[in-house]
mmCIF file with all atom_site columns, C-alpha atoms in Angstrom:
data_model
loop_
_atom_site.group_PDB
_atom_site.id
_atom_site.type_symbol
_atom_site.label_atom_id
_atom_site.label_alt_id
_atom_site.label_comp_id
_atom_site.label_asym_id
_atom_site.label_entity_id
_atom_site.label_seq_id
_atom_site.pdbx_PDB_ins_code
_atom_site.Cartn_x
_atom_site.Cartn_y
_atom_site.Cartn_z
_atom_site.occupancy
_atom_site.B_iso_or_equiv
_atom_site.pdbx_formal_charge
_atom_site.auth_seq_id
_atom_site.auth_comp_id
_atom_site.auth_asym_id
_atom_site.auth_atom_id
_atom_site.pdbx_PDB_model_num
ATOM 1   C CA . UNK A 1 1   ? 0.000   0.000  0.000   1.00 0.00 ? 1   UNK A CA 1
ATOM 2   C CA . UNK A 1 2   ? 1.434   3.234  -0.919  1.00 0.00 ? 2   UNK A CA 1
ATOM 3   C CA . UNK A 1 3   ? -0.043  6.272  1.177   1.00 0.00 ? 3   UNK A CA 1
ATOM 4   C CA . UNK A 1 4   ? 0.644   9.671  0.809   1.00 0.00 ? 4   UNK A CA 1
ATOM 5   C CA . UNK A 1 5   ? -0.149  12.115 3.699   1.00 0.00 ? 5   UNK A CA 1
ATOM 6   C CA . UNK A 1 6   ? -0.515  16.209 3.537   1.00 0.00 ? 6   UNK A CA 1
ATOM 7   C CA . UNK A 1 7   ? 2.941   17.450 3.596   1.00 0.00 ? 7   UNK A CA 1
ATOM 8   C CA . UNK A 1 8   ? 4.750   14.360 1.498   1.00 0.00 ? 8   UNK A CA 1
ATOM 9   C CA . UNK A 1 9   ? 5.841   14.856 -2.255  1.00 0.00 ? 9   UNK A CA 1
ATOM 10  C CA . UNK A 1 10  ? 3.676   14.127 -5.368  1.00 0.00 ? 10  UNK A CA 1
ATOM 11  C CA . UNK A 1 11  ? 5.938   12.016 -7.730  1.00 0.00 ? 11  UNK A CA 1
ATOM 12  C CA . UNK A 1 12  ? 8.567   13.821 -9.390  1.00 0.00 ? 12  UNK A CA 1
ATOM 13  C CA . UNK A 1 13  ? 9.181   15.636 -6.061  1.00 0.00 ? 13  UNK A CA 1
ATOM 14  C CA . UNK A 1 14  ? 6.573   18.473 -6.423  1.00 0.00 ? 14  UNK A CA 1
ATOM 15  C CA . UNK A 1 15  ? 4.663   19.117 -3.120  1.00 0.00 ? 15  UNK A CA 1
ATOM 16  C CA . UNK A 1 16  ? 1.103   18.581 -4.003  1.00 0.00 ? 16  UNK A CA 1
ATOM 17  C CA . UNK A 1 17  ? -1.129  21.901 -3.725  1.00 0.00 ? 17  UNK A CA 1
ATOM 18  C CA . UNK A 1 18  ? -3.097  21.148 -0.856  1.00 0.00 ? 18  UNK A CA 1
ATOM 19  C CA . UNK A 1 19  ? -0.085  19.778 1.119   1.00 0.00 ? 19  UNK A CA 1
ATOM 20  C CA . UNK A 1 20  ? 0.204   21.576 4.563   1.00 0.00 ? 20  UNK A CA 1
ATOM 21  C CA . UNK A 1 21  ? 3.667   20.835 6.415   1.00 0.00 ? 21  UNK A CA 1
ATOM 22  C CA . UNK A 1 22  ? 1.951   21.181 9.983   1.00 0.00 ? 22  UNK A CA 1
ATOM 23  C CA . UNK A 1 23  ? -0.947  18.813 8.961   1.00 0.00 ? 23  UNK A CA 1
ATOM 24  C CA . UNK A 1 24  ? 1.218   15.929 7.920   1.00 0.00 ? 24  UNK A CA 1
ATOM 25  C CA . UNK A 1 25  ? 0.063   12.292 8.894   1.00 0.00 ? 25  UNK A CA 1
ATOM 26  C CA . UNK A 1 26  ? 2.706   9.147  9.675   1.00 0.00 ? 26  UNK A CA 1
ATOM 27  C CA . UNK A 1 27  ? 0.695   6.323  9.470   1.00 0.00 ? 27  UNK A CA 1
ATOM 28  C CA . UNK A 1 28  ? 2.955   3.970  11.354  1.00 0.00 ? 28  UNK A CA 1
ATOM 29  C CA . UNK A 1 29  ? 4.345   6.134  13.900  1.00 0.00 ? 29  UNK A CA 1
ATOM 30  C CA . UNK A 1 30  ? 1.194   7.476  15.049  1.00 0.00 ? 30  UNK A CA 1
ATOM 31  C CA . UNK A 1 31  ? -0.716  4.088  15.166  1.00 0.00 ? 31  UNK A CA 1
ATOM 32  C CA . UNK A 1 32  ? 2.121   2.722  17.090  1.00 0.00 ? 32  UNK A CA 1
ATOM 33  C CA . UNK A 1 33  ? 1.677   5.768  19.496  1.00 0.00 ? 33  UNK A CA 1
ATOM 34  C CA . UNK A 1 34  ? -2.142  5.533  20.091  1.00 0.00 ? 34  UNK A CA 1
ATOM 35  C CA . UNK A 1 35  ? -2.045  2.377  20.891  1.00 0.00 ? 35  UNK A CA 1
ATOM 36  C CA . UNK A 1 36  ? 0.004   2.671  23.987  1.00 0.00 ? 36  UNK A CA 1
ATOM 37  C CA . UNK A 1 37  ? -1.424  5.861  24.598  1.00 0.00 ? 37  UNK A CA 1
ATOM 38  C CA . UNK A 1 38  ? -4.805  3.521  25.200  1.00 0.00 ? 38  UNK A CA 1
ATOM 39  C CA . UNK A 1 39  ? -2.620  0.530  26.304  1.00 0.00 ? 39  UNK A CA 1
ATOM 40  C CA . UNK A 1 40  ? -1.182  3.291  29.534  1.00 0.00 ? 40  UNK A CA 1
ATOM 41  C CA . UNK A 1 41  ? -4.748  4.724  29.844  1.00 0.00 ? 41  UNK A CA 1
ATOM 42  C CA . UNK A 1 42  ? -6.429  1.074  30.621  1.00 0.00 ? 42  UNK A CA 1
ATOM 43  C CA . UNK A 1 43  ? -3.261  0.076  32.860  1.00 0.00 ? 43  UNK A CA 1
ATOM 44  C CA . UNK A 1 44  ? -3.847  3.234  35.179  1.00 0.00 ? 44  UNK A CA 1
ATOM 45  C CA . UNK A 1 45  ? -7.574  2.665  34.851  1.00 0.00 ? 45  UNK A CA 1
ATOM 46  C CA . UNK A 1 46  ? -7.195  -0.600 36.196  1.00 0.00 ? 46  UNK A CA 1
ATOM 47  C CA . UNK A 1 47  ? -4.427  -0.188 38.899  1.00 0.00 ? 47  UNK A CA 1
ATOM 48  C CA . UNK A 1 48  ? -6.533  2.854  40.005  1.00 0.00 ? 48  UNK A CA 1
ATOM 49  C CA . UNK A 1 49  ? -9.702  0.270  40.863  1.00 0.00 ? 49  UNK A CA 1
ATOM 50  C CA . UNK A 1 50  ? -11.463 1.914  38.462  1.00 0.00 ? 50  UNK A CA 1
ATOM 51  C CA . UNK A 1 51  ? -13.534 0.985  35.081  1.00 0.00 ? 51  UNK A CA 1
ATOM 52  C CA . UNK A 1 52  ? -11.291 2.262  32.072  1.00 0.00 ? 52  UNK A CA 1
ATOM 53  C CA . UNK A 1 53  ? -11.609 5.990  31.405  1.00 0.00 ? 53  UNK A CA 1
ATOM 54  C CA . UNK A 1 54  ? -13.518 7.565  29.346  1.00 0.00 ? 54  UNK A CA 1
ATOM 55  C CA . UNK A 1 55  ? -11.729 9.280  26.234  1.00 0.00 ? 55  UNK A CA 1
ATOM 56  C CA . UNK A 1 56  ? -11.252 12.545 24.967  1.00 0.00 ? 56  UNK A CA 1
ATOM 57  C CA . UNK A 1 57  ? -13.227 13.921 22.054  1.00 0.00 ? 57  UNK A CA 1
ATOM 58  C CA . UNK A 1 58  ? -8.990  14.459 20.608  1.00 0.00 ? 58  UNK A CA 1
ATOM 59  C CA . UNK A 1 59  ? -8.181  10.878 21.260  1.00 0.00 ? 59  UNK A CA 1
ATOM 60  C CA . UNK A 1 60  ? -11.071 9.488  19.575  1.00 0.00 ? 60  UNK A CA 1
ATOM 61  C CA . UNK A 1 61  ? -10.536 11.205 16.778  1.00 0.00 ? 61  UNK A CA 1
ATOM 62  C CA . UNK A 1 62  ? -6.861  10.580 16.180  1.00 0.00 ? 62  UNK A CA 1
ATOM 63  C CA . UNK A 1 63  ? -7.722  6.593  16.801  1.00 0.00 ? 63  UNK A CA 1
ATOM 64  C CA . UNK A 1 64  ? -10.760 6.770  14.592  1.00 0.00 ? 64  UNK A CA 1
ATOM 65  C CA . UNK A 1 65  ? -8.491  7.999  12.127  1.00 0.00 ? 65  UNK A CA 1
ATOM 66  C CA . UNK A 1 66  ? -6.463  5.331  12.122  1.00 0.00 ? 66  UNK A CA 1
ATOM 67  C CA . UNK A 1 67  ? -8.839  2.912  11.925  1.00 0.00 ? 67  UNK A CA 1
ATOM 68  C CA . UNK A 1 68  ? -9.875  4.123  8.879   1.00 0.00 ? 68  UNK A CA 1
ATOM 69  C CA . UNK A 1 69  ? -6.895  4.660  7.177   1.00 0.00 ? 69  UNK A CA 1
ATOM 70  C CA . UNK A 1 70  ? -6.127  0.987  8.142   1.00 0.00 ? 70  UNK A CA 1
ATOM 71  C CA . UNK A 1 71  ? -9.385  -0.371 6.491   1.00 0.00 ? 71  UNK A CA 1
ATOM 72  C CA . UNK A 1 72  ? -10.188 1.260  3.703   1.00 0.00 ? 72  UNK A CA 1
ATOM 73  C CA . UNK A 1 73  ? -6.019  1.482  2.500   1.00 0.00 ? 73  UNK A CA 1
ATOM 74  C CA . UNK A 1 74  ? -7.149  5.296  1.710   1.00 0.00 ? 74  UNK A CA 1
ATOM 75  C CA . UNK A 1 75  ? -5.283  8.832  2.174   1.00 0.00 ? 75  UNK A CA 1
ATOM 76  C CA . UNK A 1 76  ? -7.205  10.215 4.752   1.00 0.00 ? 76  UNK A CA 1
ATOM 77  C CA . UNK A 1 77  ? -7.726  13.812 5.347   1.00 0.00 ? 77  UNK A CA 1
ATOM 78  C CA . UNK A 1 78  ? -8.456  14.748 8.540   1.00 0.00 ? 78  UNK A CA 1
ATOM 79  C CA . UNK A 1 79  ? -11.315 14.539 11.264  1.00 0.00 ? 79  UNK A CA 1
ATOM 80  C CA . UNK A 1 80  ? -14.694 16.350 10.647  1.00 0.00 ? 80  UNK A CA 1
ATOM 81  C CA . UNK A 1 81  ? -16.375 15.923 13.668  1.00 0.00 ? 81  UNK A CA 1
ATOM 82  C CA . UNK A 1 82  ? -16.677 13.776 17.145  1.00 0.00 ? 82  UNK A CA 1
ATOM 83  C CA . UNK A 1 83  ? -19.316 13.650 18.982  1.00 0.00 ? 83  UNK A CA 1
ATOM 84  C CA . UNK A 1 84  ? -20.367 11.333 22.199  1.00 0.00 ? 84  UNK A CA 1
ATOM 85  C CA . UNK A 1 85  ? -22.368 8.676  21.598  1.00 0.00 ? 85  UNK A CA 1
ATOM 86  C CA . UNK A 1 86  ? -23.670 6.288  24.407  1.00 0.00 ? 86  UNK A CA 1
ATOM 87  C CA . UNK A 1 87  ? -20.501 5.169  26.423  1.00 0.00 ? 87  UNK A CA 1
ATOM 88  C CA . UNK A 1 88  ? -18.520 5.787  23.079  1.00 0.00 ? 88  UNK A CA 1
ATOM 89  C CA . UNK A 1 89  ? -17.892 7.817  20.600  1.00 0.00 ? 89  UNK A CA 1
ATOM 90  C CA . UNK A 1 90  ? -18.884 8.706  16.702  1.00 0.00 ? 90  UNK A CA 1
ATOM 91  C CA . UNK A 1 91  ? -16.081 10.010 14.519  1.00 0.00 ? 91  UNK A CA 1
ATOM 92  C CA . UNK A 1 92  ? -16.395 11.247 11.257  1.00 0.00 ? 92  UNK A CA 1
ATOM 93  C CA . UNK A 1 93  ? -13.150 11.245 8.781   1.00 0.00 ? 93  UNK A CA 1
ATOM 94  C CA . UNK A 1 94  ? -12.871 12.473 5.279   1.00 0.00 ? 94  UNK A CA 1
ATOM 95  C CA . UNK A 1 95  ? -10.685 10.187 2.804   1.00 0.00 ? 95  UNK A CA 1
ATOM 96  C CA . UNK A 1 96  ? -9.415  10.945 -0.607  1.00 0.00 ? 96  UNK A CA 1
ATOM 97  C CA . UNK A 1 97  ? -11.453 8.040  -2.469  1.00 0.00 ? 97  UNK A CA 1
ATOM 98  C CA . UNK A 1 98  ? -10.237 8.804  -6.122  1.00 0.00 ? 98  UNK A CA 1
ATOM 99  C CA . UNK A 1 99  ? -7.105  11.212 -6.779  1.00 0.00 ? 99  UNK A CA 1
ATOM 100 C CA . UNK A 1 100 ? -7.302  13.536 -9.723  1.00 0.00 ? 100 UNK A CA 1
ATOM 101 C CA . UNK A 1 101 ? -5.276  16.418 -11.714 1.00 0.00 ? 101 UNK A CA 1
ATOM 102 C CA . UNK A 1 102 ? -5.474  18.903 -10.963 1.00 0.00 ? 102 UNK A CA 1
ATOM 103 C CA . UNK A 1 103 ? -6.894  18.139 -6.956  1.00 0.00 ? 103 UNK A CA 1
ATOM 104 C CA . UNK A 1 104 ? -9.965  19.847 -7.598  1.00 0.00 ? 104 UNK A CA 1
ATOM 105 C CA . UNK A 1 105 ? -11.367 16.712 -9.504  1.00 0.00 ? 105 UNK A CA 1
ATOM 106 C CA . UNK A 1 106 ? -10.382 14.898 -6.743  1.00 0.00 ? 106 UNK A CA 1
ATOM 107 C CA . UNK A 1 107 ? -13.517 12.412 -5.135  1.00 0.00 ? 107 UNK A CA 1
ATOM 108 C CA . UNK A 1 108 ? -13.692 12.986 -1.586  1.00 0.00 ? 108 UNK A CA 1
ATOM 109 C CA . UNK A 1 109 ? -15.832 10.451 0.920   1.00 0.00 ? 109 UNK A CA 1
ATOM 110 C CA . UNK A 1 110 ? -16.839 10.805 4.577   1.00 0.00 ? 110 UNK A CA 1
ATOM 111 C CA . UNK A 1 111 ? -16.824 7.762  6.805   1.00 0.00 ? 111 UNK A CA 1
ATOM 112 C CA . UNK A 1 112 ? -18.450 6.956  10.048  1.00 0.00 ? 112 UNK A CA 1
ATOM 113 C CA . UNK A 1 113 ? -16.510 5.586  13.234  1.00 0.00 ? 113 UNK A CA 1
ATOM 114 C CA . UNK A 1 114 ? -18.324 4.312  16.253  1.00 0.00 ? 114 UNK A CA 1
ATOM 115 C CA . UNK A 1 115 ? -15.498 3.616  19.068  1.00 0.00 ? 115 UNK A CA 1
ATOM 116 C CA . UNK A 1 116 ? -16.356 2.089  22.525  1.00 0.00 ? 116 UNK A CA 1
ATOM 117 C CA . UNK A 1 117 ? -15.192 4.066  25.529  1.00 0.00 ? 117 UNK A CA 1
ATOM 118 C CA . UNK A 1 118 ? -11.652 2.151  25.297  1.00 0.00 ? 118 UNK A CA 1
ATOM 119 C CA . UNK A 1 119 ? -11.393 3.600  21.727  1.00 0.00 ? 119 UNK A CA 1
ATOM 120 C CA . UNK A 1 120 ? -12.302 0.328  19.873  1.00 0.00 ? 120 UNK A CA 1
ATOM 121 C CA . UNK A 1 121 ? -13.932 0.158  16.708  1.00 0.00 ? 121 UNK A CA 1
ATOM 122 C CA . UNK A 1 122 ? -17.434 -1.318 16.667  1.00 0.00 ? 122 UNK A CA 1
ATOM 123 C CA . UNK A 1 123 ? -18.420 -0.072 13.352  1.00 0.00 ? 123 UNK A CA 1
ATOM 124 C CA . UNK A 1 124 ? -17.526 1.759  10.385  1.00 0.00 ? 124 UNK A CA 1
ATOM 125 C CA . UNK A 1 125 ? -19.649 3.320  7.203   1.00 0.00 ? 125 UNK A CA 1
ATOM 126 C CA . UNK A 1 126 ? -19.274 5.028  4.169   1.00 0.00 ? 126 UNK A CA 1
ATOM 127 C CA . UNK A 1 127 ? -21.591 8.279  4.936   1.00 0.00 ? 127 UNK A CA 1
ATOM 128 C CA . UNK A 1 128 ? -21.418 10.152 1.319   1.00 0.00 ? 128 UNK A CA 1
ATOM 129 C CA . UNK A 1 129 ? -18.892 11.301 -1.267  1.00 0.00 ? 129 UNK A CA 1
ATOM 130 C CA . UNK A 1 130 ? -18.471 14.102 -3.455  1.00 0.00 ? 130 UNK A CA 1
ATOM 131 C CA . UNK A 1 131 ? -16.049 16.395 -5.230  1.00 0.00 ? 131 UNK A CA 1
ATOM 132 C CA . UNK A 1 132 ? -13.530 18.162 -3.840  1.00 0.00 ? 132 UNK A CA 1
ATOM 133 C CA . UNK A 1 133 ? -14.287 21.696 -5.867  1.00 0.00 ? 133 UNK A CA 1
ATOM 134 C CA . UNK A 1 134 ? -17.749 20.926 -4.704  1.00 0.00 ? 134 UNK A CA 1
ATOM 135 C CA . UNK A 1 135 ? -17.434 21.012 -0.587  1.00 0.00 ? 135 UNK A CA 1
ATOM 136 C CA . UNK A 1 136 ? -19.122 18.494 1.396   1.00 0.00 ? 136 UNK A CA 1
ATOM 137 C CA . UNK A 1 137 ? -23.168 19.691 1.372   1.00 0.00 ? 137 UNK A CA 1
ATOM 138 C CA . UNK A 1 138 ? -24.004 17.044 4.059   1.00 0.00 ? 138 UNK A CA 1
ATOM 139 C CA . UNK A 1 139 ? -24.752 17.925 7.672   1.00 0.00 ? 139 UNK A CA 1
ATOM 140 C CA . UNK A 1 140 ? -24.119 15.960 11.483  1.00 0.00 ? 140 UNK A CA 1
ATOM 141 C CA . UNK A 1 141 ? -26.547 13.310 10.697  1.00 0.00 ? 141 UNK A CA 1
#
């Protein structure tokens, strides 16, 4: 699988135009790092004689996001919205489903995330898709 995050170089070495350096995504290092971030969260949960805690809205979002870019193989964008839901949380991510030139072309798709309060993935959807030069018309369903 060959991903390309914000912030790495198109082929040829030209940055792409909607690359921003701050905004850049490392798969692998940052999957690594959530996952002991929960792994430390449900040790001190547990050693405190407590149930596991509850996440942050941030920390649902960043694992979400993994999640997604793990399943669907897809460049991901970046996090549209969390919000609680039950003991858990709903995550919404927007992925690059079809690359085109110029970027504008480009088919974009939400996706749904439900996470359980540990930040596990319970379920996952496809919520819509559209163009890029077209902005995302859909609302918080």
């Amino acid at each position: 699988m060959n991903r390309r995050g914000r912030g790495e170089r198109a082929a040829g070495g030209h940055a792409r135009e909607d690359s921003y350096e701050d905004d850049s995504y490392d798969h692998d290092e940052n999957t690594a790092d959530d996952r002991e971030t929960l792994r430390t969260r449900r040790e001190r949960a547990r050693e405190a004689g407590g149930g596991p805690r509850r996440l942050t809205a941030a920390t649902a979002g960043r694992v979400a996001l993994r999640h997604i870019a793990d399943l669907t193989g897809k460049d991901v964008e970046g996090v549209t919205l969390v919000k609680p839901a039950g003991d858990g949380w709903t995550v919404e991510v927007e992925v690059v489903e079809d690359h085109r030139i110029p970027s504008s072309g480009d088919t974009l798709g939400i996706y749904a995330a439900d996470l359980d309060s540990e930040g596990d993935l319970v379920s996952y959807r496809r919520v819509r898709t559209y163009k890029r030069a077209r902005g995302d018309t859909g609302g918080v369903y």
